[in-house]
mmCIF file of C-alpha atoms in Angstrom:
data_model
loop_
_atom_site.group_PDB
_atom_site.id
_atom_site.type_symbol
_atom_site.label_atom_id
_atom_site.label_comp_id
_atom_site.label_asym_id
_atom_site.label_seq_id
_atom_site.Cartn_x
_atom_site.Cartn_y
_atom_site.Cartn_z
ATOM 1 C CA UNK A 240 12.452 27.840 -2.660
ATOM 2 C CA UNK A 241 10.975 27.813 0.982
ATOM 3 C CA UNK A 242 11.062 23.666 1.184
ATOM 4 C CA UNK A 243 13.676 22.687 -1.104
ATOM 5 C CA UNK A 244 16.091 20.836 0.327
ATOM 6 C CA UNK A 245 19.330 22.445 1.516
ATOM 7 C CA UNK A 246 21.496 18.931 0.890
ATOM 8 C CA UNK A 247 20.481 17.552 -2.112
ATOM 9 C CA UNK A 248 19.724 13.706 -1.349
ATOM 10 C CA UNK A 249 22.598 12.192 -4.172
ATOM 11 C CA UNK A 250 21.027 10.043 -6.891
ATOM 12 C CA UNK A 251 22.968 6.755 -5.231
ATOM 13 C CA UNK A 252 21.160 7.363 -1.668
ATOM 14 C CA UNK A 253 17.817 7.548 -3.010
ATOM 15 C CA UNK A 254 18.090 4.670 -5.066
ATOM 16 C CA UNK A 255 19.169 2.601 -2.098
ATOM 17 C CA UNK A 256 16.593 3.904 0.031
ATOM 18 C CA UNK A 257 14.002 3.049 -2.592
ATOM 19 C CA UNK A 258 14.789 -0.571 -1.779
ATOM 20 C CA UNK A 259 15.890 -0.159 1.755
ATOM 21 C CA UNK A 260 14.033 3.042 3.490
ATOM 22 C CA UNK A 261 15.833 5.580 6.409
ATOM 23 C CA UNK A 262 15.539 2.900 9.432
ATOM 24 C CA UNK A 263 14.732 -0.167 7.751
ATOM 25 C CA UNK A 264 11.693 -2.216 6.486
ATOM 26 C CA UNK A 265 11.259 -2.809 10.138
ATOM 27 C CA UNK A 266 10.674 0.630 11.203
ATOM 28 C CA UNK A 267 8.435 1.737 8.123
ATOM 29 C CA UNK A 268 5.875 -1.271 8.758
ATOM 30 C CA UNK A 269 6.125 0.086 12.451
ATOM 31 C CA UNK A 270 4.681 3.300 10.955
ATOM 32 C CA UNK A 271 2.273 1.618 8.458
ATOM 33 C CA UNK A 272 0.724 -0.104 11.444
ATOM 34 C CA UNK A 273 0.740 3.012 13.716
ATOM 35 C CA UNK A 274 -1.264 4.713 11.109
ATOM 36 C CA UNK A 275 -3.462 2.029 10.355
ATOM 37 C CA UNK A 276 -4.567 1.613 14.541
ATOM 38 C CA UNK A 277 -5.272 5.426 14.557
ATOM 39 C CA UNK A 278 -7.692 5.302 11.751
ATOM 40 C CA UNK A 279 -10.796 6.280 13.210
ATOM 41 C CA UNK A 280 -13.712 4.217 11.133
ATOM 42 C CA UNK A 281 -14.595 1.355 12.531
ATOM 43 C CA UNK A 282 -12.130 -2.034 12.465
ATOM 44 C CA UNK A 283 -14.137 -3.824 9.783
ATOM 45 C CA UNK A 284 -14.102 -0.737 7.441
ATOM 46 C CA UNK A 285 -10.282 -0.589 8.141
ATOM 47 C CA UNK A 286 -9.558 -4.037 7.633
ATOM 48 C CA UNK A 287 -11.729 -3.609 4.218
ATOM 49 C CA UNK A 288 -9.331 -0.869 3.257
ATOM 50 C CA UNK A 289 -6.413 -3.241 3.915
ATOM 51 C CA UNK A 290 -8.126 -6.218 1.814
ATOM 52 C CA UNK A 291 -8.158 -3.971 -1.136
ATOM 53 C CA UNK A 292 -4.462 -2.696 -0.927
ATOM 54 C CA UNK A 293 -3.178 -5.939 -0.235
ATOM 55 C CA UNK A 294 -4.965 -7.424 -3.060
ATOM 56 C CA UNK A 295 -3.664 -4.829 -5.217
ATOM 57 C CA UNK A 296 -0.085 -5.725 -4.796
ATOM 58 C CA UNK A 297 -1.395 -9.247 -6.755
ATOM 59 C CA UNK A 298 -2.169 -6.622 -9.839
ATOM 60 C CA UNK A 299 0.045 -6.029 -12.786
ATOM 61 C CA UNK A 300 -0.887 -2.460 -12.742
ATOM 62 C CA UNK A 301 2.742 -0.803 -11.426
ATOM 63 C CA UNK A 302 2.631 3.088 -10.920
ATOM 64 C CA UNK A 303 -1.610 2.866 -10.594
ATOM 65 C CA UNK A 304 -1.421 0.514 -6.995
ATOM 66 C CA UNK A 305 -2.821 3.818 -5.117
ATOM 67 C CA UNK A 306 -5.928 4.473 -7.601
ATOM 68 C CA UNK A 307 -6.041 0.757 -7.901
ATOM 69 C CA UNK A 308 -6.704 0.170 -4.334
ATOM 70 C CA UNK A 309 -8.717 3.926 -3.494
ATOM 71 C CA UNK A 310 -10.809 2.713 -6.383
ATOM 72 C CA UNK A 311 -11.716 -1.012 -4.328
ATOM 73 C CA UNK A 312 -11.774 0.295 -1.388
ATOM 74 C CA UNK A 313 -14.481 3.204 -2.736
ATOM 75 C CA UNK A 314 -16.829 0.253 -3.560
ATOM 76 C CA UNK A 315 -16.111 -2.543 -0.956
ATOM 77 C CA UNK A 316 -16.967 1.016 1.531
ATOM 78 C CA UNK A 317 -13.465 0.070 2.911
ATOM 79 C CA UNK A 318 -11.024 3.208 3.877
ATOM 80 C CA UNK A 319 -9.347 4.844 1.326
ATOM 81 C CA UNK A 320 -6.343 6.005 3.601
ATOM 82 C CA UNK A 321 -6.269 2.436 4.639
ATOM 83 C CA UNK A 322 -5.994 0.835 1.211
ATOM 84 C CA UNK A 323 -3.560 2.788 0.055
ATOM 85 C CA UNK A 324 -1.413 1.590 3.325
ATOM 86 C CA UNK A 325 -2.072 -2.016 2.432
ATOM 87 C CA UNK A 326 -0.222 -1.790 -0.724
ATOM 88 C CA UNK A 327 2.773 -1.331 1.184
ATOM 89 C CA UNK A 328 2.639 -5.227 1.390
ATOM 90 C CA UNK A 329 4.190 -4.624 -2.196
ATOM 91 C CA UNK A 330 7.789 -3.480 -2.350
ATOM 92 C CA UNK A 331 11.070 -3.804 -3.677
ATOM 93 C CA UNK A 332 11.617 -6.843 -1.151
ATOM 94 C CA UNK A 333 8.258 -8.599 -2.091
ATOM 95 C CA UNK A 334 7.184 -7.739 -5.787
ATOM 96 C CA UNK A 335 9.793 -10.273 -7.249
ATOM 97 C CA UNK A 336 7.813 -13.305 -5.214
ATOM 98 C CA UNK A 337 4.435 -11.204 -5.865
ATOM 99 C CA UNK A 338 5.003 -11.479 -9.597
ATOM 100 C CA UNK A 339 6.389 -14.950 -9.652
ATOM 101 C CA UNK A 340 3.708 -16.807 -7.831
ATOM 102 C CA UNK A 341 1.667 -14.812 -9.300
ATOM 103 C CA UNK A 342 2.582 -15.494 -12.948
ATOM 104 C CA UNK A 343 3.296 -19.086 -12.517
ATOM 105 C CA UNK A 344 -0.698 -19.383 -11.626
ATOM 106 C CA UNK A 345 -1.983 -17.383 -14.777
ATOM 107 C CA UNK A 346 0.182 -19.819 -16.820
ATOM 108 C CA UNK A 347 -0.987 -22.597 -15.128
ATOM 109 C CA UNK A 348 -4.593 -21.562 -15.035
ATOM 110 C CA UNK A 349 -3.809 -20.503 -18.952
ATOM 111 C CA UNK A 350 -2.440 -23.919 -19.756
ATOM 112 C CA UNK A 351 1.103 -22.675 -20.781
ATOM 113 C CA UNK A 352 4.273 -23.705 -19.523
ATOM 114 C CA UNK A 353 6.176 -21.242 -17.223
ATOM 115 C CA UNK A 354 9.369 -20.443 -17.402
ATOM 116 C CA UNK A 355 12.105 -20.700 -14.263
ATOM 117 C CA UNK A 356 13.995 -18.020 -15.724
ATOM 118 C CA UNK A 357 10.797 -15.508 -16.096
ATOM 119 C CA UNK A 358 12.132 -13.419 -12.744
ATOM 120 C CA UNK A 359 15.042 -12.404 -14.905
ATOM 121 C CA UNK A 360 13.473 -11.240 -17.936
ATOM 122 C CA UNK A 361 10.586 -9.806 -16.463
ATOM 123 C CA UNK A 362 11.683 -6.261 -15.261
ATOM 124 C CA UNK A 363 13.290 -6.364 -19.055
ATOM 125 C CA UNK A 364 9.546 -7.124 -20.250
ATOM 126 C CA UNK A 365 8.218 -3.848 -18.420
ATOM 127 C CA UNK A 366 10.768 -1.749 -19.647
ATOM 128 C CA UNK A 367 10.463 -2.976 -23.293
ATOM 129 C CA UNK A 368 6.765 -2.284 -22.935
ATOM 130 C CA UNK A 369 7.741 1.150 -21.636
ATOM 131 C CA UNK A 370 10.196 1.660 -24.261
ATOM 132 C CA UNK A 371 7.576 0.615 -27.056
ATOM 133 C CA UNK A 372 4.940 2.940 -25.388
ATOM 134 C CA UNK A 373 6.920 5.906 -25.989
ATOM 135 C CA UNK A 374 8.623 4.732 -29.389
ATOM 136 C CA UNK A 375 5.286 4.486 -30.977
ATOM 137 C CA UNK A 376 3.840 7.721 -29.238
ATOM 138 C CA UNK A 377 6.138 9.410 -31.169
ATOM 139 C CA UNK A 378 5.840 7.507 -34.269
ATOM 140 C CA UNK A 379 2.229 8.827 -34.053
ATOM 141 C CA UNK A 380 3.087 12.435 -33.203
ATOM 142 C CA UNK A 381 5.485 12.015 -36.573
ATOM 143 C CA UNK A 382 3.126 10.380 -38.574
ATOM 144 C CA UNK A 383 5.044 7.686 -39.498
ATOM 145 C CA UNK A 384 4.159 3.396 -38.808
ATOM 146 C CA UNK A 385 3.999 2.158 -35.600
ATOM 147 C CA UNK A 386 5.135 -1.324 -34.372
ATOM 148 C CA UNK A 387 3.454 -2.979 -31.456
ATOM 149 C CA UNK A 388 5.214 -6.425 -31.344
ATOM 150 C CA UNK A 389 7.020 -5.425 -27.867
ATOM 151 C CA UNK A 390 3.702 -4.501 -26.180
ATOM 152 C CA UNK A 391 1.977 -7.682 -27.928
ATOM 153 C CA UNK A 392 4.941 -9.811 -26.581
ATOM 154 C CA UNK A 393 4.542 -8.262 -23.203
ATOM 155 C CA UNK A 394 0.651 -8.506 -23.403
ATOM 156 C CA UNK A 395 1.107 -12.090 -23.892
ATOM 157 C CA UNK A 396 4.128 -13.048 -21.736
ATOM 158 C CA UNK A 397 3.697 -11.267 -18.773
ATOM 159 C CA UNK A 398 0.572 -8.599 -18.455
ATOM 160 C CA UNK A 399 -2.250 -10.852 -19.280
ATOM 161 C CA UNK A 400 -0.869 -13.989 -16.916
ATOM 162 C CA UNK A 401 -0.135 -11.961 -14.132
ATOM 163 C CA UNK A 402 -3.617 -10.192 -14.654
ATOM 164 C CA UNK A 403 -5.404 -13.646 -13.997
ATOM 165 C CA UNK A 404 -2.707 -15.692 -11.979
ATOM 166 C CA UNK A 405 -2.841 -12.458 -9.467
ATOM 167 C CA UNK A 406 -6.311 -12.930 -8.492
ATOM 168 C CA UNK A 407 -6.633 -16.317 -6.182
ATOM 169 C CA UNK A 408 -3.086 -15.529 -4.382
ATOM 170 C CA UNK A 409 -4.049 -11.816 -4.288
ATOM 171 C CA UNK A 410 -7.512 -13.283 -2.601
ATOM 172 C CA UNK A 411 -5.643 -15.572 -0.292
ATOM 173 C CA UNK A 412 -3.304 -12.672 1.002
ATOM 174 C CA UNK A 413 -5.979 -10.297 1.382
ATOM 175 C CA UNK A 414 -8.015 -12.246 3.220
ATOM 176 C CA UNK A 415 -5.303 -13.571 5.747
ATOM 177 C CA UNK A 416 -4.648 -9.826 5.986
ATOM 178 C CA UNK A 417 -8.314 -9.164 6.977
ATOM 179 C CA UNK A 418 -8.540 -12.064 9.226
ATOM 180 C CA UNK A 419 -5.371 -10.830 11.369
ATOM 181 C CA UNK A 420 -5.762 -6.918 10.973
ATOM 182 C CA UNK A 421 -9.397 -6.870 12.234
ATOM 183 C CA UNK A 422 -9.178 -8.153 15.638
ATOM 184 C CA UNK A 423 -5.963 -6.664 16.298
ATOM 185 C CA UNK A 424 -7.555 -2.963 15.251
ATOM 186 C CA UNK A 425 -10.652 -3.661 17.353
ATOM 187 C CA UNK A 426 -8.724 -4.364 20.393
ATOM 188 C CA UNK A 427 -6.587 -1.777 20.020
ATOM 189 C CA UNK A 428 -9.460 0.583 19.554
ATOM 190 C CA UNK A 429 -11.033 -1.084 22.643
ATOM 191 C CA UNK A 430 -8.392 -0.384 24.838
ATOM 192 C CA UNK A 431 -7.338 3.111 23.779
ATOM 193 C CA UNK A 432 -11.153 4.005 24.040
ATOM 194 C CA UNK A 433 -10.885 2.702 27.966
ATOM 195 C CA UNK A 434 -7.830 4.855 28.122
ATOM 196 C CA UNK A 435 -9.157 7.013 27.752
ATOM 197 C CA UNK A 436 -12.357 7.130 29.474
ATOM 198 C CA UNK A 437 -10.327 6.456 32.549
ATOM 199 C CA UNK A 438 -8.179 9.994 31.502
ATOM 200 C CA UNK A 439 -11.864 11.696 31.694
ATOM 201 C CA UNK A 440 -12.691 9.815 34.850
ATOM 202 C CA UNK A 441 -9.232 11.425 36.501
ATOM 203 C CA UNK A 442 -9.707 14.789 35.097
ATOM 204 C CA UNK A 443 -13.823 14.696 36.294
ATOM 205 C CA UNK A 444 -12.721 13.098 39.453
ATOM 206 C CA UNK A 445 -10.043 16.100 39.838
ATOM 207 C CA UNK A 446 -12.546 18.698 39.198
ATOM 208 C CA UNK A 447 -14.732 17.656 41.632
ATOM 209 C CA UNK A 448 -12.385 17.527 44.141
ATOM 210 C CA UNK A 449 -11.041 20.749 43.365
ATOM 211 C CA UNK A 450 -14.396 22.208 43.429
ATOM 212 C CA UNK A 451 -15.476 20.102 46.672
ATOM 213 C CA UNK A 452 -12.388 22.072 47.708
ATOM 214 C CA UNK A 453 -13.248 25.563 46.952
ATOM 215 C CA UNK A 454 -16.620 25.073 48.285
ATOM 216 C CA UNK A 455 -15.848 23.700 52.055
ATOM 217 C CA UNK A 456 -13.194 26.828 51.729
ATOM 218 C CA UNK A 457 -16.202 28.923 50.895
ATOM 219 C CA UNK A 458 -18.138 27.994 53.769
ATOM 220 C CA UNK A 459 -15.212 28.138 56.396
ATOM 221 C CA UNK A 460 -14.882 31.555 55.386
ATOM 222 C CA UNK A 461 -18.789 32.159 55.486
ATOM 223 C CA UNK A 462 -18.754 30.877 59.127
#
Protein backbone atom coordinates (compact mmCIF):
# COMPACT_ATOMS: atom_id res chain seq x y z
CA UNK A 1 0.00 0.00 0.00
CA UNK A 2 0.98 3.68 -0.98
CA UNK A 3 0.93 4.94 2.98
CA UNK A 4 1.60 1.96 4.91
CA UNK A 5 4.28 2.24 6.92
CA UNK A 6 7.68 0.91 5.84
CA UNK A 7 8.83 0.19 9.78
CA UNK A 8 6.15 -1.21 11.46
CA UNK A 9 5.77 0.88 14.84
CA UNK A 10 6.30 -2.51 17.44
CA UNK A 11 3.30 -3.16 19.68
CA UNK A 12 5.65 -2.04 22.93
CA UNK A 13 6.35 1.59 21.29
CA UNK A 14 2.89 2.36 20.66
CA UNK A 15 1.71 1.40 23.86
CA UNK A 16 4.22 3.69 25.52
CA UNK A 17 3.50 6.43 23.32
CA UNK A 18 -0.19 6.07 24.09
CA UNK A 19 0.71 7.27 27.57
CA UNK A 20 3.72 9.30 26.74
CA UNK A 21 3.45 10.80 22.95
CA UNK A 22 6.78 11.37 20.34
CA UNK A 23 8.19 14.64 22.28
CA UNK A 24 6.36 14.63 25.37
CA UNK A 25 3.05 15.91 26.93
CA UNK A 26 4.84 19.17 26.71
CA UNK A 27 5.20 19.38 23.09
CA UNK A 28 1.64 17.92 22.14
CA UNK A 29 -0.21 20.68 24.36
CA UNK A 30 2.27 23.05 22.41
CA UNK A 31 0.41 21.79 19.31
CA UNK A 32 -3.10 21.66 20.89
CA UNK A 33 -2.67 25.33 21.64
CA UNK A 34 -1.12 26.23 18.23
CA UNK A 35 -4.18 24.85 16.67
CA UNK A 36 -6.55 26.23 18.92
CA UNK A 37 -4.97 30.24 18.29
CA UNK A 38 -5.30 29.58 14.48
CA UNK A 39 -8.91 28.78 14.62
CA UNK A 40 -10.47 31.38 12.75
CA UNK A 41 -14.17 31.96 14.50
CA UNK A 42 -14.22 34.34 16.80
CA UNK A 43 -12.48 33.86 20.58
CA UNK A 44 -15.79 33.38 22.38
CA UNK A 45 -16.97 30.67 19.87
CA UNK A 46 -13.49 29.04 20.40
CA UNK A 47 -13.41 29.20 23.96
CA UNK A 48 -17.16 27.63 23.74
CA UNK A 49 -15.65 24.77 21.80
CA UNK A 50 -13.06 24.31 24.57
CA UNK A 51 -15.86 24.46 27.46
CA UNK A 52 -17.50 21.55 25.85
CA UNK A 53 -14.34 19.29 25.37
CA UNK A 54 -13.09 20.01 28.62
CA UNK A 55 -16.30 19.22 30.20
CA UNK A 56 -16.38 16.08 28.40
CA UNK A 57 -13.32 14.66 29.94
CA UNK A 58 -15.74 14.84 33.41
CA UNK A 59 -18.04 12.14 31.31
CA UNK A 60 -17.98 8.43 31.77
CA UNK A 61 -18.49 8.00 28.14
CA UNK A 62 -14.70 6.53 27.07
CA UNK A 63 -14.26 5.91 23.22
CA UNK A 64 -17.48 8.60 22.47
CA UNK A 65 -15.32 11.96 24.09
CA UNK A 66 -15.13 13.29 20.27
CA UNK A 67 -19.06 12.91 19.45
CA UNK A 68 -19.55 13.77 23.05
CA UNK A 69 -18.00 17.09 22.79
CA UNK A 70 -18.89 17.83 18.61
CA UNK A 71 -22.35 17.08 19.88
CA UNK A 72 -22.08 20.22 22.87
CA UNK A 73 -20.30 22.19 21.04
CA UNK A 74 -23.10 21.84 17.94
CA UNK A 75 -25.65 23.33 20.43
CA UNK A 76 -23.69 25.74 22.77
CA UNK A 77 -22.68 27.17 18.70
CA UNK A 78 -19.11 26.55 20.09
CA UNK A 79 -16.39 25.07 17.41
CA UNK A 80 -16.47 21.69 16.68
CA UNK A 81 -12.64 21.46 15.77
CA UNK A 82 -12.17 23.22 19.02
CA UNK A 83 -14.09 20.84 21.26
CA UNK A 84 -12.71 18.03 20.12
CA UNK A 85 -9.11 19.72 21.10
CA UNK A 86 -10.39 20.39 24.59
CA UNK A 87 -10.77 16.83 25.36
CA UNK A 88 -7.21 16.51 25.19
CA UNK A 89 -7.42 17.83 28.86
CA UNK A 90 -8.28 14.00 29.29
CA UNK A 91 -5.42 11.55 28.99
CA UNK A 92 -3.59 8.76 30.24
CA UNK A 93 -1.83 11.27 32.79
CA UNK A 94 -5.19 12.91 33.94
CA UNK A 95 -8.20 10.38 33.59
CA UNK A 96 -7.13 8.48 36.85
CA UNK A 97 -7.68 12.02 38.95
CA UNK A 98 -10.65 12.82 36.35
CA UNK A 99 -12.44 9.66 37.44
CA UNK A 100 -11.56 9.81 41.07
CA UNK A 101 -12.74 13.25 41.94
CA UNK A 102 -15.13 12.68 39.87
CA UNK A 103 -16.61 9.51 41.41
CA UNK A 104 -15.99 10.45 44.92
CA UNK A 105 -18.68 13.46 44.19
CA UNK A 106 -21.47 11.16 42.60
CA UNK A 107 -21.09 9.03 45.78
CA UNK A 108 -21.19 11.78 47.88
CA UNK A 109 -23.96 13.58 46.10
CA UNK A 110 -25.60 9.79 46.00
CA UNK A 111 -25.19 9.34 49.71
CA UNK A 112 -22.88 6.22 49.46
CA UNK A 113 -19.65 5.71 50.88
CA UNK A 114 -16.61 5.76 48.49
CA UNK A 115 -14.11 3.61 48.43
CA UNK A 116 -10.07 4.61 48.67
CA UNK A 117 -9.26 1.66 46.77
CA UNK A 118 -11.90 2.46 43.76
CA UNK A 119 -8.71 3.76 41.40
CA UNK A 120 -7.60 0.16 41.45
CA UNK A 121 -10.59 -1.65 40.58
CA UNK A 122 -11.95 0.71 38.31
CA UNK A 123 -10.14 0.05 34.92
CA UNK A 124 -11.12 -3.78 36.08
CA UNK A 125 -14.87 -2.41 36.24
CA UNK A 126 -14.65 -1.15 32.47
CA UNK A 127 -13.22 -4.11 31.23
CA UNK A 128 -15.70 -6.45 33.03
CA UNK A 129 -18.41 -4.29 31.52
CA UNK A 130 -16.65 -4.78 28.19
CA UNK A 131 -16.22 -8.34 28.71
CA UNK A 132 -20.04 -8.77 29.69
CA UNK A 133 -21.02 -6.64 26.59
CA UNK A 134 -19.62 -9.04 24.28
CA UNK A 135 -20.35 -12.32 26.41
CA UNK A 136 -23.98 -11.63 26.24
CA UNK A 137 -23.91 -10.36 22.50
CA UNK A 138 -23.12 -13.62 21.73
CA UNK A 139 -25.32 -15.35 24.08
CA UNK A 140 -28.00 -13.53 22.01
CA UNK A 141 -26.60 -14.34 18.57
CA UNK A 142 -26.70 -18.20 20.12
CA UNK A 143 -29.88 -17.99 21.56
CA UNK A 144 -29.05 -19.04 24.73
CA UNK A 145 -29.61 -16.81 28.52
CA UNK A 146 -27.90 -13.87 29.07
CA UNK A 147 -26.47 -12.58 32.42
CA UNK A 148 -26.18 -8.91 33.10
CA UNK A 149 -24.91 -8.85 36.75
CA UNK A 150 -21.33 -7.42 35.52
CA UNK A 151 -22.93 -4.50 33.61
CA UNK A 152 -25.54 -4.02 36.63
CA UNK A 153 -22.49 -4.03 39.04
CA UNK A 154 -20.71 -1.60 36.83
CA UNK A 155 -23.96 0.49 36.28
CA UNK A 156 -24.10 0.84 39.90
CA UNK A 157 -20.45 1.10 41.05
CA UNK A 158 -18.93 3.17 38.69
CA UNK A 159 -21.09 4.42 35.42
CA UNK A 160 -23.97 5.98 37.13
CA UNK A 161 -21.65 7.93 39.99
CA UNK A 162 -19.28 9.13 37.67
CA UNK A 163 -22.28 10.18 35.34
CA UNK A 164 -23.52 12.65 38.15
CA UNK A 165 -20.28 13.28 40.30
CA UNK A 166 -18.70 14.42 36.69
CA UNK A 167 -20.93 17.26 36.23
CA UNK A 168 -20.02 20.18 38.97
CA UNK A 169 -16.06 19.38 38.62
CA UNK A 170 -16.55 18.97 34.84
CA UNK A 171 -18.41 22.63 35.20
CA UNK A 172 -15.68 24.02 37.35
CA UNK A 173 -12.86 22.92 34.82
CA UNK A 174 -14.64 24.05 31.90
CA UNK A 175 -15.29 27.17 32.99
CA UNK A 176 -11.69 27.99 34.36
CA UNK A 177 -10.80 26.77 30.86
CA UNK A 178 -13.11 29.41 29.26
CA UNK A 179 -12.13 32.10 31.57
CA UNK A 180 -8.24 31.66 30.65
CA UNK A 181 -8.56 30.48 26.89
CA UNK A 182 -10.72 33.49 25.84
CA UNK A 183 -8.59 36.38 26.47
CA UNK A 184 -5.53 34.69 25.60
CA UNK A 185 -7.21 33.73 21.91
CA UNK A 186 -8.48 37.30 21.53
CA UNK A 187 -5.17 38.79 22.03
CA UNK A 188 -3.53 36.59 20.08
CA UNK A 189 -5.97 37.17 17.30
CA UNK A 190 -5.49 40.93 17.98
CA UNK A 191 -2.03 40.97 17.45
CA UNK A 192 -1.60 38.59 14.52
CA UNK A 193 -4.45 40.67 12.81
CA UNK A 194 -1.98 43.95 13.37
CA UNK A 195 0.69 41.77 11.92
CA UNK A 196 -0.46 41.62 9.64
CA UNK A 197 -2.00 44.73 8.53
CA UNK A 198 1.42 46.18 9.02
CA UNK A 199 2.73 43.18 6.28
CA UNK A 200 -0.01 44.92 3.83
CA UNK A 201 1.09 48.37 4.86
CA UNK A 202 4.94 47.27 3.74
CA UNK A 203 3.93 45.51 0.68
CA UNK A 204 1.33 48.77 -0.33
CA UNK A 205 4.00 51.07 0.84
CA UNK A 206 6.56 49.04 -1.55
CA UNK A 207 4.32 49.22 -4.45
CA UNK A 208 3.96 52.63 -4.37
CA UNK A 209 7.32 53.31 -4.22
CA UNK A 210 8.13 51.06 -6.88
CA UNK A 211 5.57 52.58 -9.00
CA UNK A 212 6.51 56.30 -7.83
CA UNK A 213 9.71 54.84 -9.26
CA UNK A 214 8.78 53.76 -12.64
CA UNK A 215 6.84 56.82 -13.14
CA UNK A 216 9.62 59.72 -12.37
CA UNK A 217 11.74 57.11 -14.75
CA UNK A 218 8.96 57.56 -17.24
CA UNK A 219 9.06 61.14 -17.30
CA UNK A 220 12.98 61.52 -17.32
CA UNK A 221 12.85 59.60 -20.33
CA UNK A 222 9.81 61.69 -21.76
CA UNK A 223 11.93 64.87 -21.21
Amino acid sequence: MVFKRRDRKPTLRAMWEFFWPRGGWARAARYVKHRLRRLPDPPEKIARGIWAGVFTTFTPFYTLHFLVAAFLAFIMRGNILAALLGTFFGNPLTYVPIAVVSLQTGYFLLGHEFSPHIERTLTGKFVDAGEDLTRNFWAWVKGVPQDWHGLEVFWDDVFYPYMIGGIIPGIIAATVAYAVAEPLIRAYQARRKGALKKRLEAIRAKAAAKKAAAAEEARKKAD
